[in-house]
Structure formats: C-alpha cells, structure tokens
Amino acid sequence: MTELFSDDHAKAQDAADPLRDLRDEFLIPQHDGSDQAYFCGNSLGLQPKAARAHVEEVLDKWANEAVEGHFTGQAQWMPYHELVRDGLARVVGALPSEVVAMNSLTANLHLMMVSFYRPTRERPAILMEAGAFPSDRYALESQVRFHGFDPATDLIELQPDEADGTFSMEAIERAIARHGPRLALIVWPGVQYRSGQAFDLREIARLGHAAGAVVGFDCAHAAGNLPLQLHDSNADFAVWCHYKYMNAGPGAVAGCFVHERHARTDRPRFAGWWGHEQASRFRMGADFVPTPGADGWQLSNPPILGLAPLRGSLELFDRAGMAALRAKSERLTGYLEALIRERLSATLQIATPREPERRGAQLSLRVVEGRGLAGRDAGRSLFDFLATQGVLGDWREPDVIRISPMPMYNTHADVLRFVRAVEAWRRA
C-alpha cells in the first residue's frame, strides 16, 4: 500500500475525479500563501463563490426597490423561501411540500416537539442517544420539564454498546422494545456529531412506529453529507442546519421536514402569520389557517439575506448530484482511513465505524501517543500543531479530532497533507 503515500497517486486520483472542478467554485482559506487543507466542513462549510452574488442581488434590490422588492423583479422576497425548496427536497430526499427553510435548528426542533411530542401519563418518555449534541439534550430535557414530567425518568439516554462509543442497531432495537410502552417520541441523529456514525433512519422509524412512538431526526451532520431519503424513511419530522455540509454561511437559516401524512394535521402547533395559508394571509384575519405541508410551521417571513447564500450552494448540489458526491466522499474518507491504518496506527485511533455505510464524510480520531504525551494532552498538542501547518480539523471534548474530507472541495492531496503533518508532529 506504500504507493498510496505518494504524490503521484494523490495527483492521479484528483485528476481522474469527475467532480474536481467544484473546488474552483469555493473560496479556500490561505495559509502562508497557499491553500489551507480545510477539513472543517462538518462545522462550517467553505463559502461558495456564488454566495456573494446572491447576497449582493438582495442588497441591490433593497437599494433600488425598497419595499417593492417583495413583489417586483427577479427573486422577489415574498416567495423567496420557495427558491430553495426544490433543491432542498432533492438533497434530503423529500417532496417539495415536505421541506421548508426557516429559523435555526434548535428553534425548529422545539417547534416540531410542540406538535409531535404529546406526552401522557402512560407515554411520557423521549428516547435519545447518550452524548448527543448539547443543544438537542437541552431542548429535549426542557420539553419534558415543560410538560410536567421528570427528565430523570422520562428522558431516556441510550448508552453506546460498541467500542469507541458507537451504537449497534441491535442496541437501538432493544431500547425501543424495552421502553416502547412508555415512549412518546424518539429523536435520533442522522449522523452522530462526535463519532461520525451514520444510522439507518428507515429502520429506526419502523421500530419506533411499531412501538407506538413518533420518530424525528436531527440531520445536522447528515444533510448534504449522505444521500438521505427522508420521505421514504417514513420519519414524522426532521430538522437540520445549512452551515455545515450545505455551505450556506455562519448562522444560516435552517431546514425542516414534515412528512406529507401530516400535511393537514390537527396536531397543535405554535402559529405565526407566515404559516397561514398564502391565499388569505394578507386579509389579516383573526383565525389561523395553516398552509398545508411544512410551510405551515413557519412563524415569520424569512430573513432574505440569510437565505441568499443557500441558493448558491444548492446550485452546486444540483450540478453534482448527491449520488456522485457520496461516491467521492467514500473514496476520500476511505483513502484517509487507509493511510492512517498504514502509516499512523500507533499514533491515531479511529473512533468512526469502518463500514462506509455506517459513516459519512468524517473520521473521528483519538491520539494514542506522541511526543511523550498521551490522551487529551497528545490530542491537543497534535491539533494545535496541525493548525500551524495549515491543516484545519476541529476539536471535540474530551479528546476527539474530527477530520472531514468534504467532496465538494477537498482532494486526495489534502488528505495526504494531513497524514504527512501528523507524521511530522510525531517525529518532532
């Protein structure tokens, strides 16, 4: 396998990449006059060059048309969120009516739980994974308390049963079977943020529904990363953000999915005027009539400047297609794994599943030893050293370095550069 470690091999793989031109559509941060090796797309995606044009279009429209920009010319603001609807549906595998770009992820999670977490004395419980992203846990715990139940007994956190903190489907199935009679809701990640493990959403939804629970997914680390099929998964709802793999900028407007079977639900919801049916919205009536589909959960008119960059990113997703992006992702992440196992097995431990179908564009790494250090101290030492070499991943407490080769802009040469930087740190 030593040929994998050569510049010629990396260059040949990149030259043969059918998506190689996508990298030119992004602004790559610089380090000492050269492109940085940026592996942080699972935290903040790089800026598409087209984003600026879409933002400037909004600014120019505001300058020249002011309030009339809602109704006149190109990219009118009144229906602006509809400009991203079809593209989002293609990325997450949904019907256009099932998706909407609105709010932020945690706000959307709360809005979904208003409608879909309806606990009773017999069924008060929510099942989630232990070690979830803190915002999810805060939201779920607060909802349990809001409804008058006790998180100590009614927020069930499933502990991982596999090495390195991952979950087997058997453990998830056992937990649903054990707690099923008490479960009101299951909220599970599409991809676990710390370990990078991907899950079979369709099977989890099937098991949850068979137990009588509602099932929703946090797809923050899955949207734009994996070829999701949210409609076919039969999930009741899903939420995600657009600033990671979706490259829509810091604090970008988030996304939400509501399955079409709930399009005209009579479940309670928190209502706002932008969720009112479009035909009568401006009659300013007293009674709320929800728009059918995911649009009916909107509260306020969308922030146009916040949505604009997402249009530029979605153009690239449509140009590439999720199938091709996933194929390249598997090649890049597989190359990273192969080099680590060949060159760095005594230095780095991979905490992400080996099977490609159980992971996305991320390897979570723990540093075994190096420079006379071990554990967290070694991890922080390596992480800080990588930054000095223009190689940027991200750190997650207590001891994980996440390296995410993003198929839109990362290359085999980037991966090789990371491995060589780790070797340089180890030698120093």
Coordinates of C-alpha atoms in Angstrom, one line a residue:
M1 CA 0.0 0.0 0.0
T2 CA 3.0 2.3 0.1
E3 CA 2.1 3.7 -3.3
L4 CA -0.9 5.3 -1.6
F5 CA 1.5 7.6 0.2
S6 CA 3.0 9.1 -3.0
D7 CA 2.3 12.5 -4.5
D8 CA 1.8 10.8 -7.9
H9 CA -1.0 8.6 -6.5
A10 CA -2.9 11.5 -4.9
K11 CA -2.5 13.7 -8.1
A12 CA -3.7 10.9 -10.3
Q13 CA -6.8 10.3 -8.2
D14 CA -7.6 14.0 -8.2
A15 CA -7.0 14.3 -11.9
A16 CA -9.5 11.5 -12.5
D17 CA -12.1 13.0 -10.2
P18 CA -15.3 13.8 -12.2
L19 CA -16.1 16.5 -9.6
R20 CA -12.7 18.1 -9.5
D21 CA -13.9 21.4 -11.0
L22 CA -16.3 22.0 -8.0
R23 CA -13.3 23.0 -5.9
D24 CA -12.9 26.1 -8.1
E25 CA -16.4 27.2 -7.0
F26 CA -15.2 27.8 -3.4
L27 CA -13.0 30.3 -1.7
I28 CA -10.3 28.4 0.1
P29 CA -8.7 30.0 3.2
Q30 CA -5.0 30.7 2.8
H31 CA -2.0 29.7 4.9
D32 CA 1.4 31.2 4.1
G33 CA 0.3 32.0 0.6
S34 CA -1.1 28.5 -0.2
D35 CA -4.5 26.9 0.1
Q36 CA -5.3 25.6 3.6
A37 CA -6.1 21.9 3.9
Y38 CA -9.6 22.5 5.3
F39 CA -11.3 19.6 7.0
C40 CA -13.9 21.5 8.9
G41 CA -16.9 21.3 6.6
N42 CA -18.7 19.4 9.2
S43 CA -18.6 22.5 11.4
L44 CA -18.7 25.4 8.8
G45 CA -18.6 24.8 5.1
L46 CA -16.5 27.0 2.9
Q47 CA -18.0 29.9 1.0
P48 CA -19.3 29.2 -2.5
K49 CA -18.2 32.0 -4.8
A50 CA -21.8 32.3 -6.0
A51 CA -22.9 33.3 -2.5
R52 CA -21.7 36.8 -2.8
A53 CA -23.6 37.4 -6.0
H54 CA -26.9 36.2 -4.4
V55 CA -26.3 38.4 -1.3
E56 CA -25.4 41.4 -3.5
E57 CA -28.6 40.8 -5.6
V58 CA -30.6 41.2 -2.4
L59 CA -28.7 44.3 -1.3
D60 CA -29.1 45.9 -4.8
K61 CA -32.8 45.1 -4.8
W62 CA -33.2 46.6 -1.4
A63 CA -31.3 49.7 -2.5
N64 CA -33.2 50.2 -5.7
E65 CA -36.7 48.9 -4.9
A66 CA -37.0 49.0 -1.1
V67 CA -40.4 47.6 0.0
E68 CA -41.4 46.9 -3.6
G69 CA -38.7 44.2 -3.7
H70 CA -41.2 41.9 -2.1
F71 CA -43.3 41.9 -5.2
T72 CA -41.3 43.1 -8.2
G73 CA -38.5 42.0 -10.4
Q74 CA -36.3 38.9 -10.1
A75 CA -36.0 36.8 -6.9
Q76 CA -39.0 38.5 -5.2
W77 CA -38.8 38.4 -1.4
M78 CA -42.4 37.4 -0.8
P79 CA -41.9 33.9 -2.1
Y80 CA -38.1 33.9 -1.6
H81 CA -38.1 30.7 0.5
E82 CA -39.6 28.9 -2.4
L83 CA -36.5 29.5 -4.4
V84 CA -34.6 26.9 -2.3
R85 CA -37.5 24.4 -1.8
D86 CA -36.9 22.1 -4.7
G87 CA -33.2 22.0 -4.2
L88 CA -33.5 21.2 -0.6
A89 CA -36.0 18.4 -1.4
R90 CA -33.5 16.8 -3.7
V91 CA -30.7 17.0 -1.2
V92 CA -32.7 15.3 1.7
G93 CA -34.9 13.0 -0.4
A94 CA -38.3 14.6 0.2
L95 CA -41.3 16.0 -1.6
P96 CA -41.0 19.8 -2.1
S97 CA -44.1 20.3 0.1
E98 CA -42.3 18.4 2.9
V99 CA -39.4 20.8 3.4
V100 CA -39.0 24.4 4.4
A101 CA -36.0 26.7 5.2
M102 CA -36.7 28.6 8.4
N103 CA -35.4 29.7 11.8
S104 CA -32.5 27.8 13.4
L105 CA -32.1 24.1 14.1
T106 CA -32.9 24.1 17.8
A107 CA -35.8 26.5 17.3
N108 CA -37.2 24.1 14.6
L109 CA -36.7 21.2 17.0
H110 CA -38.8 22.9 19.6
L111 CA -41.5 23.8 17.0
M112 CA -41.6 20.1 15.9
M113 CA -41.9 18.9 19.5
V114 CA -44.8 21.3 20.2
S115 CA -46.7 19.3 17.5
F116 CA -45.1 15.8 17.8
Y117 CA -44.2 15.4 21.5
R118 CA -47.6 14.9 23.1
P119 CA -46.8 13.1 26.3
T120 CA -49.4 11.4 28.5
R121 CA -49.0 9.8 32.0
E122 CA -48.8 6.4 30.2
R123 CA -46.4 7.6 27.5
P124 CA -44.3 10.5 28.7
A125 CA -40.8 9.4 27.6
I126 CA -38.4 10.5 24.9
L127 CA -35.6 8.2 23.7
M128 CA -32.3 9.8 22.5
E129 CA -28.6 8.9 22.3
A130 CA -26.3 9.5 25.2
G131 CA -23.7 12.0 24.3
A132 CA -26.0 13.9 21.9
F133 CA -25.1 17.4 20.8
P134 CA -25.8 19.5 23.9
S135 CA -28.4 21.8 22.2
D136 CA -30.5 18.7 21.4
R137 CA -30.3 17.5 25.0
Y138 CA -31.2 20.9 26.4
A139 CA -34.2 21.1 24.1
L140 CA -35.5 17.6 24.9
E141 CA -35.0 18.0 28.6
S142 CA -36.7 21.3 28.7
Q143 CA -39.7 19.9 26.8
V144 CA -40.0 17.1 29.2
R145 CA -40.0 19.5 32.1
F146 CA -42.3 21.9 30.3
H147 CA -44.9 19.2 30.1
G148 CA -44.6 18.4 33.9
F149 CA -42.6 15.2 33.7
D150 CA -39.2 14.3 35.1
P151 CA -36.1 14.0 32.8
A152 CA -34.6 11.6 35.4
T153 CA -37.1 9.0 34.4
D154 CA -38.6 10.3 31.2
L155 CA -35.6 11.4 29.1
I156 CA -34.1 8.0 28.2
E157 CA -30.5 8.3 27.0
L158 CA -29.3 5.1 25.3
Q159 CA -25.6 4.4 26.1
P160 CA -23.4 3.2 23.2
D161 CA -22.7 -0.5 23.2
E162 CA -19.8 -0.7 20.8
A163 CA -16.1 0.2 21.1
D164 CA -15.3 3.8 20.6
G165 CA -18.8 5.0 21.6
T166 CA -20.9 3.8 18.7
F167 CA -24.3 2.1 18.7
S168 CA -25.4 -1.2 17.2
M169 CA -28.8 -1.4 15.6
E170 CA -29.5 -4.3 18.0
A171 CA -29.0 -1.9 21.0
I172 CA -31.4 0.6 19.5
E173 CA -33.9 -2.1 18.8
R174 CA -33.6 -3.5 22.4
A175 CA -34.1 0.0 23.8
I176 CA -37.2 0.7 21.8
A177 CA -38.6 -2.7 22.7
R178 CA -37.8 -2.2 26.4
H179 CA -39.2 1.3 26.7
G180 CA -41.8 1.1 23.9
P181 CA -44.9 1.2 26.0
R182 CA -43.7 4.5 27.6
L183 CA -42.3 6.2 24.5
A184 CA -44.0 9.2 23.2
L185 CA -41.1 10.3 21.0
I186 CA -37.8 9.1 19.6
V187 CA -35.3 11.8 18.5
W188 CA -32.1 10.3 16.9
P189 CA -29.3 11.8 14.8
G190 CA -28.8 11.1 11.2
V191 CA -25.0 11.2 11.9
Q192 CA -23.7 11.4 15.5
Y193 CA -21.7 14.6 15.7
R194 CA -18.7 13.3 17.8
S195 CA -18.2 9.8 16.4
G196 CA -19.4 10.4 12.8
Q197 CA -21.6 7.3 12.9
A198 CA -24.4 7.2 10.4
F199 CA -27.7 5.4 11.1
D200 CA -30.4 3.5 9.3
L201 CA -33.2 6.1 9.6
R202 CA -35.8 4.0 7.9
E203 CA -35.3 1.1 10.3
I204 CA -35.3 3.3 13.4
A205 CA -38.5 4.9 12.2
R206 CA -40.1 1.5 11.5
L207 CA -39.1 0.2 15.0
G208 CA -40.4 3.4 16.7
H209 CA -43.7 3.5 14.9
A210 CA -44.2 -0.2 15.6
A211 CA -43.8 0.7 19.3
G212 CA -46.4 3.5 19.0
A213 CA -43.9 6.4 19.2
V214 CA -43.4 9.4 17.0
V215 CA -40.0 9.5 15.3
G216 CA -37.9 12.6 14.4
F217 CA -34.3 13.0 13.3
D218 CA -31.7 15.6 13.8
C219 CA -29.9 15.7 10.4
A220 CA -27.4 18.5 11.2
H221 CA -24.5 16.3 10.3
A222 CA -26.3 14.3 7.6
A223 CA -27.9 16.9 5.3
G224 CA -25.6 17.4 2.4
N225 CA -23.3 14.7 3.7
L226 CA -25.3 11.5 3.0
P227 CA -28.0 10.8 0.3
L228 CA -30.9 11.0 2.7
Q229 CA -34.3 9.7 1.8
L230 CA -36.4 11.4 4.4
H231 CA -39.8 10.8 2.7
D232 CA -39.1 7.1 2.2
S233 CA -37.7 6.7 5.8
N234 CA -41.3 7.5 7.0
A235 CA -39.9 9.8 9.7
D236 CA -42.5 12.1 11.1
F237 CA -40.2 15.1 11.1
A238 CA -36.5 16.1 10.7
V239 CA -34.5 19.2 11.4
W240 CA -31.0 20.3 10.2
C241 CA -28.8 23.3 9.7
H242 CA -27.3 24.6 6.5
Y243 CA -23.9 26.0 7.7
K244 CA -22.1 22.6 7.7
Y245 CA -22.1 20.4 4.6
M246 CA -24.6 22.7 3.0
N247 CA -22.2 25.7 2.8
A248 CA -24.7 28.4 3.5
G249 CA -22.7 30.5 5.9
P250 CA -22.4 31.0 9.7
G251 CA -25.8 31.1 11.3
A252 CA -27.5 30.2 8.1
V253 CA -31.3 29.7 8.0
A254 CA -32.0 26.0 9.0
G255 CA -34.2 23.4 7.4
C256 CA -37.2 21.3 8.5
F257 CA -39.0 18.3 7.1
V258 CA -42.6 17.2 7.9
H259 CA -43.9 14.1 6.3
E260 CA -46.7 14.6 3.9
R261 CA -49.1 12.5 6.0
H262 CA -49.0 15.4 8.5
A263 CA -49.6 18.0 5.8
R264 CA -53.1 18.8 7.2
T265 CA -52.6 17.6 10.7
D266 CA -54.8 18.8 13.5
R267 CA -51.9 18.5 16.0
P268 CA -51.4 21.7 18.0
R269 CA -48.6 24.0 16.8
F270 CA -47.2 27.4 17.6
A271 CA -48.6 29.6 14.9
G272 CA -47.3 32.6 13.1
W273 CA -48.6 34.6 10.2
W274 CA -46.1 33.2 7.6
G275 CA -47.5 29.7 8.3
H276 CA -51.0 30.9 7.4
E277 CA -52.3 29.8 4.0
Q278 CA -50.9 32.1 1.4
A279 CA -54.1 32.9 -0.4
S280 CA -55.6 34.7 2.6
R281 CA -52.5 35.7 4.6
F282 CA -52.9 39.4 3.9
R283 CA -56.5 39.6 4.8
M284 CA -55.2 39.8 8.4
G285 CA -57.9 37.6 9.8
A286 CA -58.1 36.6 13.4
D287 CA -58.2 32.8 12.7
F288 CA -55.1 30.9 11.8
V289 CA -55.5 28.6 8.8
P290 CA -52.2 26.7 8.3
T291 CA -50.6 26.3 4.9
P292 CA -50.6 22.5 4.1
G293 CA -47.2 20.9 4.4
A294 CA -44.0 22.0 6.1
D295 CA -44.7 25.7 5.2
G296 CA -47.5 25.7 7.7
W297 CA -44.9 25.6 10.6
Q298 CA -43.4 28.9 9.6
L299 CA -43.7 31.8 12.1
S300 CA -42.3 34.9 10.4
N301 CA -41.3 36.0 7.0
P302 CA -37.8 34.5 6.2
P303 CA -34.6 36.6 6.5
I304 CA -33.8 37.1 2.9
L305 CA -30.1 37.9 3.4
G306 CA -29.7 34.7 5.5
L307 CA -31.3 32.6 2.7
A308 CA -29.4 34.1 -0.2
P309 CA -26.1 32.1 0.2
L310 CA -28.0 28.8 0.3
R311 CA -29.1 29.4 -3.2
G312 CA -25.5 29.4 -4.4
S313 CA -24.7 26.2 -2.5
L314 CA -27.8 24.4 -3.8
E315 CA -26.9 25.2 -7.4
L316 CA -23.7 23.2 -6.8
F317 CA -25.5 20.3 -5.2
D318 CA -27.8 20.2 -8.3
R319 CA -24.8 20.4 -10.6
A320 CA -23.0 17.5 -8.8
G321 CA -25.9 15.3 -7.6
M322 CA -25.9 13.6 -4.2
A323 CA -25.0 10.2 -5.7
A324 CA -21.8 11.5 -7.2
L325 CA -20.9 13.4 -4.1
R326 CA -21.4 10.4 -1.9
A327 CA -19.2 8.2 -4.2
K328 CA -16.4 10.8 -4.0
S329 CA -16.9 11.1 -0.2
E330 CA -16.4 7.3 0.2
R331 CA -13.2 7.5 -1.9
L332 CA -11.8 10.4 0.1
T333 CA -12.7 9.0 3.5
G334 CA -11.6 5.6 2.5
Y335 CA -8.2 7.0 1.4
L336 CA -7.8 8.8 4.7
E337 CA -8.6 5.6 6.6
A338 CA -6.2 3.5 4.6
L339 CA -3.3 5.9 5.1
I340 CA -4.0 6.2 8.9
R341 CA -4.1 2.4 9.2
E342 CA -0.9 2.0 7.2
R343 CA 1.2 5.0 8.4
L344 CA -0.3 6.1 11.8
S345 CA -1.8 3.1 13.5
A346 CA 0.5 3.6 16.5
T347 CA -0.5 7.3 16.7
L348 CA -4.1 7.6 15.9
Q349 CA -7.2 5.5 16.8
I350 CA -10.2 5.8 14.5
A351 CA -13.4 6.1 16.5
T352 CA -15.8 6.1 13.5
P353 CA -17.2 2.8 12.1
R354 CA -15.1 1.1 9.4
E355 CA -18.1 0.2 7.2
P356 CA -18.7 3.0 4.6
E357 CA -22.5 2.7 5.0
R358 CA -22.2 3.5 8.7
R359 CA -20.3 6.8 8.3
G360 CA -20.3 10.0 6.3
A361 CA -17.5 12.3 5.3
Q362 CA -15.8 12.2 8.7
L363 CA -13.3 10.3 10.7
S364 CA -13.2 10.9 14.4
L365 CA -9.6 10.4 15.7
R366 CA -8.1 9.9 19.2
V367 CA -4.4 10.3 19.6
V368 CA -2.9 7.2 21.3
E369 CA 0.6 8.7 21.9
G370 CA 3.2 11.1 20.6
R371 CA 5.9 13.5 21.7
G372 CA 5.9 11.7 25.0
L373 CA 2.2 12.6 25.6
A374 CA -0.9 10.5 25.6
G375 CA -4.7 11.0 25.7
R376 CA -6.1 14.5 25.7
D377 CA -2.7 16.2 26.1
A378 CA -1.4 14.4 23.0
G379 CA -4.6 15.2 21.1
R380 CA -4.4 19.0 21.9
S381 CA -0.7 19.0 21.0
L382 CA -1.4 17.5 17.6
F383 CA -4.4 19.6 16.9
D384 CA -2.5 22.8 17.6
F385 CA 0.4 21.6 15.5
L386 CA -1.8 20.9 12.6
A387 CA -3.1 24.5 12.6
T388 CA 0.5 25.7 12.3
Q389 CA 0.9 23.6 9.2
G390 CA -2.3 25.0 7.5
V391 CA -4.2 21.8 8.2
L392 CA -7.5 22.5 9.9
G393 CA -9.8 20.0 11.5
D394 CA -11.9 20.6 14.7
W395 CA -11.7 19.5 18.3
R396 CA -14.5 18.0 20.3
E397 CA -14.1 17.4 24.0
P398 CA -12.8 15.4 25.7
D399 CA -10.3 14.0 23.2
V400 CA -11.5 13.8 19.6
I401 CA -10.1 15.4 16.5
R402 CA -12.6 15.4 13.6
I403 CA -11.3 15.3 10.1
S404 CA -14.0 15.7 7.4
P405 CA -12.9 15.4 3.8
M406 CA -15.7 17.3 2.0
P407 CA -16.3 16.0 -1.5
M408 CA -17.1 19.4 -3.0
Y409 CA -13.7 20.9 -2.3
N410 CA -11.3 18.5 -0.5
T411 CA -8.8 16.5 -2.5
H412 CA -6.7 13.4 -2.1
A413 CA -3.7 15.8 -1.9
D414 CA -5.4 17.4 1.1
V415 CA -5.7 14.0 2.8
L416 CA -2.1 13.2 2.1
R417 CA -1.0 16.5 3.5
F418 CA -2.9 15.8 6.8
V419 CA -1.1 12.4 7.2
R420 CA 2.3 13.9 6.5
A421 CA 1.6 16.6 9.0
V422 CA 0.8 14.1 11.7
E423 CA 4.0 12.2 10.9
A424 CA 5.9 15.5 11.2
W425 CA 4.4 16.1 14.6
R426 CA 5.2 12.6 15.7
R427 CA 8.9 13.0 14.7
A428 CA 9.4 16.4 16.2

